[in-house]
Short mmCIF file of C-alpha atoms and ligand atoms in Angstrom, two decimals:
data_model
loop_
_atom_site.label_atom_id
_atom_site.label_comp_id
_atom_site.label_asym_id
_atom_site.label_seq_id
_atom_site.Cartn_x
_atom_site.Cartn_y
_atom_site.Cartn_z
CA MET A 1 105.41 85.02 94.95
CA SER A 2 105.79 88.10 92.81
CA LYS A 3 108.15 90.80 94.04
CA VAL A 4 106.19 93.54 92.29
CA PRO A 5 104.55 95.91 94.81
CA SER A 6 100.87 96.74 94.47
CA ILE A 7 99.12 100.05 94.69
CA THR A 8 95.66 100.30 96.22
CA LEU A 9 93.04 101.69 93.85
CA ASN A 10 90.32 104.08 95.05
CA ASN A 11 87.90 101.18 95.61
CA GLY A 12 90.36 99.15 97.72
CA VAL A 13 91.43 96.78 94.93
CA ALA A 14 95.17 96.02 94.75
CA MET A 15 96.87 96.49 91.36
CA PRO A 16 100.48 95.47 90.64
CA GLN A 17 102.52 98.59 89.94
CA LEU A 18 104.30 96.88 87.05
CA GLY A 19 102.58 94.79 84.41
CA PHE A 20 103.05 93.49 80.89
CA GLY A 21 101.58 95.20 77.80
CA VAL A 22 100.75 93.36 74.59
CA TRP A 23 99.92 96.08 72.05
CA GLN A 24 101.00 95.11 68.50
CA VAL A 25 101.68 91.50 69.50
CA PRO A 26 99.84 89.10 67.15
CA ASP A 27 97.48 86.68 68.86
CA ASP A 28 99.64 83.54 68.59
CA GLU A 29 102.76 85.42 69.67
CA ALA A 30 100.82 86.97 72.56
CA GLU A 31 100.25 83.51 74.00
CA ARG A 32 104.03 82.87 73.98
CA ALA A 33 104.95 86.33 75.27
CA VAL A 34 102.38 86.32 78.07
CA THR A 35 103.47 82.81 79.07
CA THR A 36 107.08 84.04 79.26
CA ALA A 37 105.98 87.05 81.29
CA LEU A 38 103.95 84.98 83.75
CA GLU A 39 106.87 82.57 84.18
CA ALA A 40 109.18 85.53 84.83
CA GLY A 41 106.86 86.75 87.61
CA TYR A 42 104.57 89.34 86.01
CA ARG A 43 101.02 89.04 87.33
CA SER A 44 99.34 91.97 85.56
CA ILE A 45 98.62 91.87 81.81
CA ASP A 46 97.31 94.79 79.73
CA THR A 47 95.40 93.93 76.55
CA ALA A 48 92.50 95.52 74.63
CA ALA A 49 89.79 94.41 72.24
CA VAL A 50 91.44 96.36 69.41
CA TYR A 51 94.77 94.54 69.92
CA GLU A 52 93.07 91.36 68.69
CA ASN A 53 95.10 89.27 71.12
CA GLU A 54 92.67 88.69 73.99
CA THR A 55 92.36 85.06 72.88
CA GLY A 56 96.10 84.38 73.00
CA THR A 57 96.39 86.28 76.26
CA GLY A 58 93.57 84.20 77.75
CA ARG A 59 95.15 80.96 76.58
CA ALA A 60 98.42 81.87 78.31
CA VAL A 61 96.50 82.66 81.50
CA ALA A 62 94.61 79.35 81.33
CA THR A 63 97.71 77.23 80.77
CA SER A 64 99.79 79.06 83.41
CA GLY A 65 98.17 77.11 86.22
CA LEU A 66 98.27 80.28 88.33
CA PRO A 67 95.34 80.94 90.66
CA ARG A 68 92.99 83.45 89.03
CA GLU A 69 93.05 85.65 92.15
CA ASP A 70 96.83 86.11 91.78
CA LEU A 71 96.39 87.68 88.35
CA PHE A 72 95.31 91.16 87.30
CA ILE A 73 93.89 91.28 83.78
CA THR A 74 93.06 94.59 82.10
CA THR A 75 91.20 94.97 78.82
CA LYS A 76 89.71 97.97 77.03
CA LEU A 77 86.57 98.88 75.17
CA TRP A 78 87.25 99.98 71.59
CA ASN A 79 85.89 103.27 70.28
CA SER A 80 83.36 101.79 67.83
CA ASP A 81 81.67 99.99 70.75
CA GLN A 82 81.02 103.12 72.82
CA GLY A 83 77.38 103.48 73.94
CA TYR A 84 75.45 101.70 76.70
CA ASP A 85 74.15 98.51 75.05
CA SER A 86 77.10 98.08 72.72
CA THR A 87 79.46 98.31 75.71
CA LEU A 88 77.63 95.52 77.53
CA ARG A 89 77.92 93.34 74.42
CA ALA A 90 81.58 94.25 73.86
CA PHE A 91 82.48 93.38 77.45
CA ASP A 92 80.81 89.96 77.12
CA ALA A 93 82.78 89.35 73.92
CA SER A 94 86.08 90.38 75.56
CA LEU A 95 85.52 88.09 78.55
CA ASP A 96 84.59 85.32 76.16
CA ARG A 97 87.81 85.72 74.16
CA LEU A 98 89.84 85.92 77.36
CA GLY A 99 88.11 82.81 78.68
CA LEU A 100 87.50 84.54 82.02
CA ASP A 101 84.42 85.06 84.12
CA TYR A 102 85.63 88.43 85.36
CA ALA A 103 88.22 91.04 84.43
CA ASP A 104 90.23 93.00 86.98
CA LEU A 105 90.14 96.34 85.16
CA TYR A 106 88.06 97.57 82.23
CA LEU A 107 89.01 100.84 80.53
CA ILE A 108 87.35 103.12 77.97
CA HIS A 109 90.17 103.16 75.42
CA TRP A 110 89.76 106.78 74.17
CA PRO A 111 87.42 109.62 75.20
CA MET A 112 86.22 110.33 71.61
CA PRO A 113 85.10 113.87 72.46
CA ALA A 114 83.41 114.53 69.09
CA GLN A 115 81.10 111.56 69.64
CA ASP A 116 80.29 112.41 73.27
CA THR A 117 79.23 108.88 74.24
CA ALA A 118 81.76 108.38 77.07
CA ALA A 119 79.20 108.92 79.85
CA ASP A 120 76.71 106.39 78.40
CA THR A 121 79.61 103.99 77.95
CA TYR A 122 80.77 104.53 81.51
CA ARG A 123 77.26 103.94 82.89
CA ALA A 124 77.46 100.47 81.32
CA PHE A 125 80.87 100.07 83.05
CA GLU A 126 79.17 100.96 86.35
CA LYS A 127 76.59 98.22 85.73
CA ILE A 128 79.32 95.66 84.93
CA LEU A 129 81.07 96.68 88.16
CA ALA A 130 77.85 96.42 90.20
CA ASP A 131 77.25 92.97 88.70
CA GLY A 132 80.67 91.86 89.98
CA ARG A 133 82.07 91.06 86.54
CA VAL A 134 84.97 93.47 86.89
CA LYS A 135 86.93 94.48 89.99
CA ALA A 136 87.60 98.08 88.92
CA ILE A 137 86.67 100.44 86.08
CA GLY A 138 88.53 103.32 84.55
CA VAL A 139 89.51 105.19 81.44
CA SER A 140 92.43 105.68 79.10
CA ASN A 141 93.65 108.77 77.26
CA PHE A 142 91.25 111.07 79.13
CA LEU A 143 92.42 114.67 79.55
CA PRO A 144 91.35 116.42 82.78
CA GLU A 145 88.54 118.12 80.81
CA HIS A 146 87.20 114.71 79.72
CA LEU A 147 87.33 113.46 83.32
CA GLU A 148 85.51 116.57 84.58
CA ARG A 149 82.76 115.91 82.05
CA LEU A 150 82.51 112.30 83.19
CA PHE A 151 82.36 113.30 86.87
CA ASP A 152 79.34 115.51 86.07
CA LYS A 153 77.37 112.66 84.53
CA THR A 154 78.38 109.45 86.36
CA SER A 155 78.85 108.24 89.94
CA VAL A 156 81.95 106.03 90.23
CA VAL A 157 85.26 107.92 90.09
CA PRO A 158 87.51 106.03 87.63
CA ALA A 159 90.10 103.93 89.46
CA VAL A 160 92.73 104.41 86.74
CA ASN A 161 93.53 106.67 83.80
CA GLN A 162 96.00 104.99 81.44
CA ILE A 163 97.81 107.71 79.47
CA GLU A 164 100.88 108.09 77.29
CA LEU A 165 103.68 108.93 79.73
CA HIS A 166 107.48 108.73 79.51
CA PRO A 167 110.39 111.12 80.18
CA HIS A 168 109.68 113.04 76.94
CA LEU A 169 106.00 113.46 77.92
CA GLN A 170 105.84 113.70 81.70
CA GLN A 171 102.17 114.71 81.99
CA GLU A 172 102.57 116.71 85.17
CA ALA A 173 99.14 118.39 84.94
CA SER A 174 97.32 115.09 84.45
CA ARG A 175 99.28 113.36 87.22
CA GLU A 176 98.47 116.18 89.61
CA PHE A 177 94.78 116.12 88.61
CA HIS A 178 94.61 112.33 89.07
CA ALA A 179 96.27 112.52 92.50
CA ARG A 180 93.75 115.15 93.59
CA HIS A 181 90.84 112.92 92.55
CA GLY A 182 92.17 109.55 93.77
CA ILE A 183 92.76 108.21 90.25
CA ALA A 184 95.85 106.04 89.67
CA THR A 185 98.06 107.13 86.76
CA GLU A 186 99.05 104.25 84.50
CA ALA A 187 101.76 104.96 81.90
CA TRP A 188 101.44 103.59 78.39
CA SER A 189 104.51 103.48 76.15
CA PRO A 190 106.48 103.86 79.41
CA LEU A 191 109.75 103.25 77.51
CA GLY A 192 108.81 105.72 74.78
CA GLN A 193 108.31 102.66 72.57
CA GLY A 194 112.02 101.92 72.92
CA LYS A 195 112.90 104.47 70.27
CA GLY A 196 115.37 107.35 70.83
CA LEU A 197 114.57 107.66 74.53
CA LEU A 198 116.75 104.74 75.58
CA GLU A 199 119.74 106.31 73.81
CA VAL A 200 119.40 109.77 75.31
CA PRO A 201 122.79 110.57 76.98
CA THR A 202 121.18 111.49 80.33
CA VAL A 203 119.36 108.16 80.50
CA VAL A 204 122.49 106.25 79.46
CA ALA A 205 124.59 108.11 82.06
CA VAL A 206 122.15 107.33 84.90
CA ALA A 207 122.12 103.71 83.75
CA HIS A 208 125.93 103.53 83.89
CA LYS A 209 125.96 105.11 87.33
CA HIS A 210 123.67 102.38 88.71
CA ASP A 211 125.06 99.56 86.57
CA ARG A 212 121.59 99.09 85.07
CA THR A 213 120.15 99.37 81.55
CA PRO A 214 118.46 102.50 80.16
CA ALA A 215 115.10 100.66 80.13
CA GLN A 216 115.49 99.78 83.81
CA VAL A 217 116.29 103.41 84.67
CA VAL A 218 113.20 104.67 82.84
CA LEU A 219 110.96 102.09 84.52
CA ARG A 220 112.49 102.90 87.91
CA TRP A 221 111.77 106.61 87.28
CA HIS A 222 108.08 105.77 86.68
CA LEU A 223 107.85 103.63 89.81
CA GLN A 224 109.39 106.35 92.00
CA LEU A 225 106.89 108.88 90.58
CA GLY A 226 104.10 106.51 91.64
CA ASN A 227 103.01 105.52 88.13
CA VAL A 228 101.74 102.09 87.20
CA VAL A 229 103.82 100.83 84.22
CA ILE A 230 103.14 98.21 81.55
CA PRO A 231 106.27 97.84 79.40
CA LYS A 232 106.02 95.60 76.37
CA SER A 233 108.58 93.25 74.88
CA VAL A 234 108.44 89.92 73.10
CA THR A 235 112.13 89.20 73.81
CA PRO A 236 112.49 86.90 76.84
CA SER A 237 115.67 88.59 78.14
CA ARG A 238 114.00 92.02 77.98
CA ILE A 239 110.81 90.72 79.58
CA GLN A 240 113.02 89.61 82.49
CA GLU A 241 115.09 92.81 82.48
CA ASN A 242 111.99 95.04 82.63
CA LEU A 243 110.81 93.24 85.76
CA ASP A 244 114.15 93.50 87.52
CA VAL A 245 113.73 97.10 88.66
CA PHE A 246 113.17 96.75 92.39
CA GLY A 247 116.76 96.35 93.61
CA PHE A 248 117.98 99.93 93.15
CA GLU A 249 116.86 103.49 93.78
CA LEU A 250 117.30 106.69 91.77
CA ASP A 251 118.54 109.61 93.87
CA ALA A 252 117.47 113.25 93.76
CA ASP A 253 120.14 114.13 91.18
CA ASP A 254 118.99 111.33 88.86
CA LEU A 255 115.36 112.38 89.21
CA ALA A 256 116.23 116.02 88.48
CA ALA A 257 118.22 115.02 85.39
CA LEU A 258 115.35 112.88 84.08
CA LYS A 259 112.78 115.57 84.85
CA ALA A 260 114.72 117.91 82.56
CA LEU A 261 114.05 115.59 79.60
CA ASN A 262 110.39 116.59 79.35
CA GLU A 263 109.47 117.97 75.94
CA ASP A 264 105.68 117.49 76.11
CA ARG A 265 106.19 115.34 73.02
CA ARG A 266 103.58 112.72 72.12
CA LEU A 267 104.30 109.55 70.17
CA GLY A 268 100.61 108.70 69.88
CA PRO A 269 97.47 110.67 68.99
CA ASP A 270 96.23 113.71 70.91
CA PRO A 271 93.11 112.68 72.89
CA ALA A 272 91.58 116.11 72.29
CA THR A 273 91.30 115.44 68.57
CA PHE A 274 91.44 111.64 68.17
CA ASN A 275 87.94 110.50 67.18
CA VAL A 276 88.60 107.42 65.07
CA ALA A 277 86.03 104.69 65.64
P1 LIG B 1 106.86 100.60 75.40
O1 LIG B 1 107.21 101.98 75.81
O2 LIG B 1 106.56 99.58 76.41
O3 LIG B 1 108.05 100.11 74.44
C1 LIG B 1 108.03 98.82 73.89
C2 LIG B 1 109.20 98.67 72.93
O4 LIG B 1 110.41 99.04 73.57
C3 LIG B 1 109.39 97.21 72.52
O5 LIG B 1 108.63 96.92 71.38
C4 LIG B 1 110.87 97.14 72.25
O6 LIG B 1 111.16 97.58 70.95
C5 LIG B 1 111.44 98.14 73.23
N1 LIG B 1 111.91 97.53 74.50
C6 LIG B 1 111.17 96.91 75.46
N2 LIG B 1 111.95 96.54 76.48
C7 LIG B 1 113.21 96.93 76.17
C8 LIG B 1 114.44 96.82 76.85
N3 LIG B 1 114.54 96.25 78.05
N4 LIG B 1 115.53 97.34 76.24
C9 LIG B 1 115.46 97.94 75.03
N5 LIG B 1 114.31 98.07 74.35
C10 LIG B 1 113.19 97.58 74.91
O7 LIG B 1 105.70 100.77 74.32
P2 LIG B 1 104.24 100.25 74.06
O8 LIG B 1 104.17 98.83 73.70
O9 LIG B 1 103.66 101.24 73.11
O10 LIG B 1 103.49 100.48 75.45
C11 LIG B 1 103.36 99.49 76.44
C12 LIG B 1 101.95 99.04 76.59
O11 LIG B 1 101.08 100.13 76.84
C13 LIG B 1 101.35 98.42 75.31
O12 LIG B 1 101.83 97.14 75.05
C14 LIG B 1 99.89 98.49 75.64
O13 LIG B 1 99.54 97.44 76.53
C15 LIG B 1 99.79 99.84 76.33
N6 LIG B 1 99.37 100.91 75.40
C16 LIG B 1 98.16 101.50 75.60
C17 LIG B 1 97.72 102.49 74.75
C18 LIG B 1 96.39 103.14 75.00
O14 LIG B 1 95.91 103.90 74.14
N7 LIG B 1 95.78 102.91 76.12
C19 LIG B 1 98.50 102.91 73.66
C20 LIG B 1 99.75 102.31 73.49
C21 LIG B 1 100.18 101.32 74.36
#
């Protein structure tokens, strides 16, 4: 049994609050890393068509011997496949590579505002959902303005918006908007890609105080904010460490100190201007 708590999405589906991300992990390595993660106790895996590791991810799932209903598999539609018919085809291809007959969560990877095909794309998502081939649908990298536009043209409120979020980019406006609309906030690059963030003196000090690592403190911060997190690592000890974040609690002083680290600083592209297909 996994010790990771679940959150309930706006359509009643349960999603583990902590999962395992596989961006930038080559396909053969993804099989090993996902196998390690599943053995450690992760049950939610976050991949995407553009990561080119759905096949390795699917192989790890198949060989795990775990019941399908205990797993939560997310994949994402790449930008060049936006549009109604192309989305239906892309979803079939993703499921095929994963070796699954349904996905748990399907996300539009980027809003691509210049192209303005997100609503057509999302209508195909609604069909896939109605056909029972995915348990929940959502988006990624959507700003509130992109969500508003989607609300105007489609019927199903996205269950999730997966956005870049870490102590240097705390995304308060988006988190507040999501909460108001019943959309779960999922944090990508939750550890700030492991770069400078884990060496910031405030993070290190909180880690010392709790006898934990900086990565554990940052993940704990996300969980206490209510975010879903999907840290990535291919190192078995770190895969284990990133899951071991349920036996301690940050106090109000810790949370205030971490809140002060916000710099509204992105590591990735700005969704308002990113239109690369
Ligand atoms: P992350 O914040 O999870 O950082 C991962 C890096 O941090 C690792 O490569 C490693 O160098 C380091 N690290 C991991 N655990 C550590 C530990 N315990 N101690 C010290 N260093 C550690 O970054 P990420 O991979 O960019 O994001 C996580 C996941 O989010 C991705 O794998 C992917 O699934 C998803 N993602 C989605 C999008 C999107 O556009 N939707 C974009 C980027 C990432």
